Short mmCIF file of C-alpha atoms in Angstrom, two decimals:
data_model
loop_
_atom_site.label_atom_id
_atom_site.label_comp_id
_atom_site.label_asym_id
_atom_site.label_seq_id
_atom_site.Cartn_x
_atom_site.Cartn_y
_atom_site.Cartn_z
CA MET K 439 -120.81 -9.22 27.62
CA ASN K 440 -120.51 -12.89 27.38
CA ARG K 441 -118.40 -14.13 30.42
CA TYR K 442 -117.79 -18.43 28.63
CA VAL K 443 -118.55 -19.47 32.38
CA ASP K 444 -119.81 -23.06 30.53
CA ALA K 445 -116.75 -22.69 28.57
CA HIS K 446 -112.58 -22.64 29.34
CA LYS K 447 -110.01 -20.37 28.60
CA LEU K 448 -107.02 -22.65 28.15
CA HIS K 449 -106.57 -21.74 24.77
CA LEU K 450 -105.41 -18.25 25.62
CA HIS K 451 -102.34 -20.02 26.70
CA PRO K 452 -100.69 -21.61 24.04
CA ALA K 453 -97.17 -21.90 25.31
CA ARG K 454 -98.60 -23.83 28.67
CA VAL K 455 -100.59 -26.34 26.09
CA ALA K 456 -97.66 -26.70 23.97
CA GLN K 457 -95.42 -27.20 27.03
CA TRP K 458 -97.88 -29.89 28.17
CA GLN K 459 -98.00 -31.58 25.13
CA ALA K 460 -94.49 -32.32 24.66
CA ALA K 461 -94.11 -33.68 28.58
CA ASP K 462 -93.90 -37.33 27.78
CA THR K 463 -91.33 -37.45 31.11
CA TRP K 464 -91.62 -36.84 34.72
CA GLU K 465 -88.43 -34.91 33.83
CA GLN K 466 -90.52 -32.39 31.59
CA ALA K 467 -93.67 -32.29 33.55
CA LYS K 468 -92.45 -31.17 36.41
CA GLN K 469 -91.92 -27.74 34.80
CA VAL K 470 -95.52 -27.39 33.75
CA PHE K 471 -96.89 -25.59 36.60
CA PRO K 472 -100.56 -24.68 37.47
CA ILE K 473 -102.33 -21.51 35.38
CA TYR K 474 -104.85 -21.56 38.38
CA VAL K 475 -105.24 -22.14 41.68
CA GLU K 476 -107.82 -21.95 44.49
CA ILE K 477 -107.07 -21.39 47.79
CA SER K 478 -109.15 -22.04 51.07
CA PRO K 479 -107.93 -19.54 53.08
CA VAL K 480 -110.46 -20.67 56.27
CA GLY K 481 -112.47 -24.40 56.90
CA ALA K 482 -114.89 -23.07 59.10
CA CYS K 483 -118.55 -21.23 57.44
CA ASN K 484 -121.12 -19.22 58.86
CA HIS K 485 -124.08 -21.41 56.40
CA ARG K 486 -125.12 -24.89 56.02
CA CYS K 487 -126.10 -24.68 52.40
CA THR K 488 -128.25 -27.97 51.99
CA PHE K 489 -126.50 -28.17 48.85
CA CYS K 490 -122.94 -27.86 49.97
CA ALA K 491 -120.47 -30.55 48.21
CA VAL K 492 -117.83 -30.42 50.66
CA ASP K 493 -120.04 -31.27 53.54
CA TYR K 494 -117.99 -34.28 54.51
CA ILE K 495 -114.91 -32.31 55.33
CA GLY K 496 -116.64 -30.90 58.72
CA TYR K 497 -116.30 -27.44 58.24
CA GLN K 498 -113.11 -27.32 60.62
CA SER K 499 -112.19 -24.09 62.23
CA ILE K 500 -108.62 -24.43 60.58
CA THR K 501 -107.58 -21.21 59.28
CA LEU K 502 -104.35 -20.53 56.96
CA ALA K 503 -102.03 -18.05 58.41
CA GLY K 504 -102.01 -14.71 56.61
CA ASP K 505 -98.18 -14.85 56.28
CA VAL K 506 -97.95 -18.29 54.97
CA ILE K 507 -100.75 -17.37 52.06
CA ARG K 508 -98.22 -14.19 50.92
CA LYS K 509 -95.59 -16.17 50.90
CA LEU K 510 -97.82 -18.78 49.01
CA LEU K 511 -98.93 -16.21 46.46
CA ALA K 512 -94.99 -15.00 45.62
CA GLN K 513 -93.88 -18.68 45.30
CA MET K 514 -96.93 -19.12 42.84
CA ALA K 515 -95.93 -16.03 41.28
CA HIS K 516 -92.51 -17.02 40.31
CA SER K 517 -93.64 -20.24 39.16
CA GLY K 518 -96.16 -18.97 36.78
CA VAL K 519 -99.24 -19.40 38.44
CA LYS K 520 -101.46 -16.71 36.98
CA SER K 521 -104.63 -16.53 38.97
CA VAL K 522 -106.17 -17.20 42.45
CA MET K 523 -109.65 -18.06 43.52
CA PHE K 524 -110.46 -17.62 47.50
CA ALA K 525 -113.22 -19.84 47.88
CA GLY K 526 -112.76 -23.26 49.24
CA GLU K 527 -114.44 -25.59 52.09
CA GLY K 528 -115.10 -22.96 54.36
CA GLU K 529 -116.45 -19.15 53.43
CA PRO K 530 -113.06 -17.10 52.42
CA LEU K 531 -114.31 -13.79 54.23
CA LEU K 532 -114.00 -15.15 57.56
CA HIS K 533 -110.34 -14.54 57.38
CA LYS K 534 -108.85 -11.81 59.21
CA GLU K 535 -106.42 -10.70 56.61
CA THR K 536 -108.32 -11.20 53.16
CA ASN K 537 -107.11 -7.63 52.25
CA GLN K 538 -103.58 -7.93 53.36
CA ASN K 539 -103.67 -11.28 50.86
CA VAL K 540 -105.81 -9.60 48.02
CA ILE K 541 -102.87 -6.79 47.67
CA ALA K 542 -100.14 -9.52 47.69
CA ALA K 543 -101.65 -11.24 45.10
CA PHE K 544 -102.03 -7.82 43.12
CA ARG K 545 -98.97 -6.66 43.80
CA SER K 546 -97.54 -10.52 42.27
CA GLU K 547 -99.33 -9.53 39.04
CA ILE K 548 -101.92 -12.52 40.24
CA ASP K 549 -105.29 -11.98 39.01
CA VAL K 550 -107.94 -12.47 42.36
CA ALA K 551 -111.22 -13.60 42.86
CA PHE K 552 -113.57 -14.96 45.47
CA THR K 553 -116.89 -17.15 45.99
CA THR K 554 -118.68 -16.01 48.60
CA ASN K 555 -121.68 -16.42 50.38
CA GLY K 556 -121.91 -12.83 50.74
CA VAL K 557 -122.49 -12.20 53.89
CA LEU K 558 -119.34 -10.51 55.43
CA LEU K 559 -119.00 -8.93 51.54
CA HIS K 560 -118.66 -5.76 53.16
CA LYS K 561 -114.91 -6.65 54.39
CA LEU K 562 -113.65 -6.87 51.37
CA ARG K 563 -112.46 -3.29 51.14
CA GLU K 564 -109.87 -4.22 48.20
CA ILE K 565 -112.69 -5.49 45.91
CA ASN K 566 -111.56 -3.27 43.12
CA LEU K 567 -108.61 -4.89 42.87
CA CYS K 568 -110.50 -8.47 42.00
CA LYS K 569 -110.78 -9.60 38.39
CA TRP K 570 -114.39 -10.66 39.79
CA VAL K 571 -116.55 -11.47 43.09
CA ARG K 572 -119.49 -14.13 42.59
CA VAL K 573 -122.27 -14.21 45.38
CA SER K 574 -123.84 -17.73 46.09
CA LEU K 575 -127.14 -16.63 46.51
CA ASN K 576 -129.68 -19.63 46.06
CA ALA K 577 -133.09 -17.65 46.37
CA GLY K 578 -135.42 -15.30 46.10
CA THR K 579 -137.06 -14.25 48.86
CA PRO K 580 -135.70 -14.23 52.86
CA ALA K 581 -138.05 -17.61 53.60
CA THR K 582 -136.36 -19.94 50.91
CA TYR K 583 -132.74 -18.28 51.51
CA ALA K 584 -133.03 -18.98 55.11
CA ALA K 585 -134.49 -22.59 54.27
CA VAL K 586 -131.27 -23.45 51.70
CA HIS K 587 -128.69 -21.66 53.27
CA ARG K 588 -129.75 -23.12 56.90
CA THR K 589 -129.08 -19.87 58.13
CA LYS K 590 -131.71 -16.92 59.65
CA GLN K 591 -133.48 -14.75 57.27
CA GLU K 592 -131.81 -11.36 58.26
CA ASP K 593 -128.86 -12.80 56.54
CA PHE K 594 -131.00 -12.28 52.96
CA ASP K 595 -131.28 -8.49 53.36
CA THR K 596 -127.38 -8.44 55.21
CA VAL K 597 -126.39 -9.95 51.65
CA ILE K 598 -128.88 -7.75 49.77
CA ALA K 599 -127.46 -4.75 51.02
CA ASN K 600 -123.54 -5.72 51.12
CA ILE K 601 -123.99 -6.18 47.20
CA LYS K 602 -125.60 -2.97 47.09
CA ASP K 603 -122.86 -1.32 48.69
CA ALA K 604 -120.04 -3.52 46.67
CA VAL K 605 -121.35 -2.46 43.32
CA LYS K 606 -120.42 1.39 44.34
CA ARG K 607 -117.08 0.33 45.62
CA LYS K 608 -115.96 -2.47 42.88
CA GLY K 609 -114.46 -0.42 40.09
CA ILE K 610 -113.92 -2.88 37.01
CA CYS K 611 -114.12 -5.97 38.89
CA ASP K 612 -117.39 -8.26 37.63
CA LEU K 613 -119.36 -8.69 40.42
CA GLY K 614 -122.09 -11.23 40.27
CA VAL K 615 -124.25 -13.72 41.53
CA GLN K 616 -124.60 -17.85 41.28
CA THR K 617 -127.54 -19.55 41.90
CA VAL K 618 -127.93 -23.41 41.95
CA LEU K 619 -131.25 -24.81 40.59
CA LEU K 620 -132.97 -26.70 42.99
CA PRO K 621 -136.77 -27.74 43.80
CA GLU K 622 -136.99 -24.87 46.69
CA ASN K 623 -135.50 -22.10 44.48
CA VAL K 624 -136.40 -22.81 40.83
CA ARG K 625 -139.29 -20.88 41.20
CA GLU K 626 -137.73 -17.82 41.82
CA VAL K 627 -135.25 -17.29 39.88
CA LYS K 628 -137.24 -14.49 37.96
CA LYS K 629 -137.46 -12.84 41.25
CA LEU K 630 -134.06 -13.16 42.09
CA TYR K 631 -133.06 -11.15 38.87
CA GLU K 632 -135.42 -8.73 39.33
CA ILE K 633 -133.59 -7.87 42.75
CA CYS K 634 -130.00 -8.29 41.31
CA ASP K 635 -130.98 -6.32 37.86
CA ASP K 636 -132.50 -3.41 40.00
CA ILE K 637 -129.04 -3.26 42.60
CA GLY K 638 -126.59 -3.30 39.76
CA VAL K 639 -125.09 -6.55 39.72
CA ASP K 640 -123.55 -7.38 36.53
CA TYR K 641 -124.60 -11.01 36.02
CA LEU K 642 -126.44 -13.85 37.51
CA ILE K 643 -125.70 -17.58 36.74
CA ALA K 644 -128.28 -20.49 37.01
CA LYS K 645 -126.64 -23.81 37.47
CA PRO K 646 -127.75 -27.20 38.07
CA TYR K 647 -126.96 -29.01 40.96
CA SER K 648 -123.98 -31.48 40.34
CA GLN K 649 -123.57 -34.40 43.16
CA HIS K 650 -120.22 -34.56 44.35
CA LYS K 651 -119.12 -38.41 44.73
CA LYS K 652 -118.10 -37.88 48.84
CA SER K 653 -120.54 -35.84 49.66
CA ILE K 654 -122.68 -36.62 52.87
CA THR K 655 -126.01 -35.09 51.22
CA HIS K 656 -127.70 -36.69 48.74
CA GLU K 657 -131.41 -34.95 48.58
CA TYR K 658 -130.71 -33.58 45.06
CA GLU K 659 -128.99 -36.39 43.28
CA ASN K 660 -131.70 -37.61 41.41
CA GLU K 661 -133.45 -33.83 40.60
CA ASP K 662 -133.89 -33.07 37.05
CA ALA K 663 -136.08 -29.52 38.19
CA TRP K 664 -133.61 -27.02 36.37
CA ASP K 665 -135.92 -26.46 32.95
CA ASP K 666 -139.04 -25.22 35.30
CA PHE K 667 -137.71 -21.98 34.71
CA LEU K 668 -136.54 -22.32 31.08
CA ASP K 669 -139.71 -19.32 30.46
CA PHE K 670 -137.85 -16.91 31.77
CA LYS K 671 -134.17 -17.46 29.69
CA SER K 672 -135.02 -14.68 27.68
CA ALA K 673 -134.61 -12.06 30.74
CA HIS K 674 -134.00 -8.75 29.49
CA GLY K 675 -131.88 -6.21 31.41
CA HIS K 676 -128.53 -4.59 32.45
CA CYS K 677 -128.00 -7.63 34.64
CA GLU K 678 -126.39 -10.68 32.07
CA PHE K 679 -128.58 -13.82 32.92
CA ILE K 680 -126.68 -17.02 32.51
CA TYR K 681 -127.77 -20.26 32.22
CA ARG K 682 -125.35 -22.79 32.20
CA SER K 683 -126.62 -25.32 29.30
CA GLU K 684 -123.78 -27.06 28.56
CA THR K 685 -123.77 -28.11 32.15
CA ALA K 686 -127.07 -29.20 32.35
CA ILE K 687 -127.06 -31.03 28.67
CA THR K 688 -123.72 -32.96 30.41
CA ALA K 689 -125.84 -33.65 33.53
CA ARG K 690 -128.65 -34.93 31.75
CA LYS K 691 -126.51 -37.41 29.55
CA GLY K 692 -124.70 -38.66 33.17
CA GLU K 693 -121.11 -39.57 31.51
CA ILE K 694 -117.68 -38.20 30.97
CA PRO K 695 -116.71 -37.83 27.07
CA TYR K 696 -112.95 -38.81 27.66
CA ASP K 697 -111.28 -41.60 29.32
CA LYS K 698 -108.57 -39.70 31.11
CA CYS K 699 -108.28 -36.75 33.03
CA HIS K 700 -105.49 -34.10 31.28
CA ALA K 701 -105.79 -31.09 33.81
CA THR K 702 -104.55 -32.89 36.64
CA PRO K 703 -102.04 -32.48 38.12
CA ASN K 704 -101.11 -29.73 35.64
CA PHE K 705 -102.76 -26.94 34.82
CA TRP K 706 -104.59 -26.20 38.42
CA ALA K 707 -104.46 -27.17 41.99
CA TYR K 708 -106.25 -26.53 45.53
CA VAL K 709 -104.43 -25.22 49.01
CA MET K 710 -106.84 -26.39 51.72
CA ALA K 711 -106.92 -24.59 54.77
CA SER K 712 -104.64 -26.83 56.69
CA GLY K 713 -102.37 -26.26 54.27
CA ASP K 714 -102.47 -29.51 51.83
CA VAL K 715 -102.29 -29.14 48.46
CA TYR K 716 -104.14 -31.16 46.27
CA SER K 717 -104.25 -31.81 42.36
CA CYS K 718 -107.80 -31.83 42.51
CA SER K 719 -110.65 -30.49 44.56
CA ALA K 720 -112.78 -33.59 43.43
CA TYR K 721 -110.40 -35.33 45.50
CA LEU K 722 -109.78 -33.43 48.73
CA LEU K 723 -108.48 -35.87 51.81
CA ASP K 724 -107.60 -38.47 50.01
CA GLU K 725 -104.20 -38.93 50.00
CA ARG K 726 -103.65 -39.83 46.15
CA PHE K 727 -104.08 -36.51 45.36
CA ASN K 728 -102.57 -34.87 48.30
CA LEU K 729 -99.02 -33.27 47.02
CA GLY K 730 -97.56 -31.21 49.98
CA ASN K 731 -98.26 -29.36 52.81
CA VAL K 732 -97.37 -25.04 52.41
CA ASN K 733 -96.74 -25.13 56.10
CA LYS K 734 -94.00 -27.33 55.55
CA GLU K 735 -92.69 -26.97 52.23
CA SER K 736 -92.22 -23.96 49.50
CA PHE K 737 -94.40 -24.62 46.18
CA LEU K 738 -91.66 -24.94 44.06
CA ASP K 739 -90.74 -28.39 46.00
CA ILE K 740 -94.13 -29.82 46.70
CA TRP K 741 -94.89 -29.64 42.80
CA GLN K 742 -91.45 -30.84 41.69
CA GLY K 743 -91.52 -33.44 44.61
CA GLU K 744 -92.33 -36.87 44.62
CA ARG K 745 -95.77 -36.87 45.90
CA ARG K 746 -96.75 -34.69 42.46
CA ARG K 747 -94.57 -37.10 40.53
CA ALA K 748 -96.78 -40.02 42.22
CA ASN K 749 -100.19 -38.32 41.33
CA TRP K 750 -99.18 -37.53 37.63
CA GLU K 751 -98.57 -41.02 36.90
CA TYR K 752 -101.39 -42.41 38.75
CA VAL K 753 -103.72 -40.20 37.15
CA ARG K 754 -101.83 -40.54 33.50
CA GLU K 755 -101.98 -44.64 34.08
CA LYS K 756 -104.42 -46.04 36.48
CA LEU K 757 -107.20 -43.31 37.74
CA ASP K 758 -110.42 -44.54 36.59
CA ILE K 759 -112.47 -41.56 35.05
CA HIS K 760 -115.62 -42.63 36.49
CA GLU K 761 -114.41 -42.27 39.82
CA CYS K 762 -114.67 -38.58 38.90
CA ARG K 763 -117.21 -36.11 39.61
CA LEU K 764 -119.55 -34.89 36.47
CA ASN K 765 -119.37 -31.39 36.03
CA CYS K 766 -115.72 -30.98 37.59
CA ARG K 767 -114.33 -27.84 37.22
CA MET K 768 -112.11 -28.69 34.80
CA HIS K 769 -114.60 -30.40 32.36
CA ARG K 770 -114.40 -28.36 29.54
CA VAL K 771 -110.63 -27.99 29.98
CA ASN K 772 -110.63 -32.01 29.67
CA VAL K 773 -112.85 -31.67 26.51
CA TYR K 774 -110.60 -29.56 24.54
CA LEU K 775 -107.20 -31.73 25.50
CA THR K 776 -108.62 -34.28 24.55
CA GLU K 777 -109.25 -33.04 21.26
CA LEU K 778 -105.69 -31.82 20.49
CA ILE K 779 -104.67 -35.21 21.52
CA GLN K 780 -107.24 -36.57 18.86
CA MET K 781 -106.27 -34.38 16.20
CA GLU K 782 -102.37 -34.93 16.57
CA HIS K 783 -102.51 -37.63 13.80
CA ASP K 784 -103.66 -35.52 11.07
CA LYS K 785 -103.04 -32.27 12.52
CA ASN K 786 -101.16 -30.88 9.61
CA PHE K 787 -104.32 -31.32 7.01
CA ILE K 788 -105.52 -28.10 8.51
#
């Protein structure tokens, strides 16, 4: 199974794309709702990974109330949101009402996914209702794991045991592992793959580090070590091995191949543990991208409100794309939307 993690799936939503293409005015644009939303249920985290992109937020002990999350899910489903990923600036499985939230999303016909460090994966009892769960596991040995995740070595064994258990319970949920390639772990990718294959993980993703513009850490900013493991790329086993080569190529070039972000604030959004809604996860705590707060307003009012109108105009007319993070989550979506715009002139010559 090819999971297209280095691509996009926006072309599978032609009606929403056509709606966006026709939205030349704010009155039209306010009706274009996101397809995908990332929700951060908690701000706290039980690890302090050396490469953490959102270290600047400070791992605050903030929790988005379960009833607020479930109300939000219902509102988003009514507005046409198709999927949510629970992840964010903290560890999502620290939330006490995780399973109730998964059930609520499932009943609202919203696809659910998680990105987690896996230490609390055993608490996700409703994993079979998820589309996919991805464990961030950035080493193949306990010692390297402890150094990179800045935790105790025993957590490595806990995560492996949790994944083994999840494999038995997951049903049709895709269960994967993702590792960020760093100088500390790049020689352990083969070992990590062997572990994943042995315990029945569906896939292992290896991707290059991407520097967040606001991150406190700059330890890996100029690292270019991911090719050190390329002799392993022909891995053969039941576990699919995915090397994010397109991401690596973009990182090497060091440039964004388009002038405007068309994905923001149209096709996605991010909800912080504080309840603040942002139109782009690369600009958390930047008031230019803060659309409102779900503790105070409905999702509909936020998405069609004055702050999103101002953000829509700002991104469309004033945003310097060089301020943006290289290889952001919407990179491939923006490549696709830019191509659509460029082809508009002679589109009938098919």
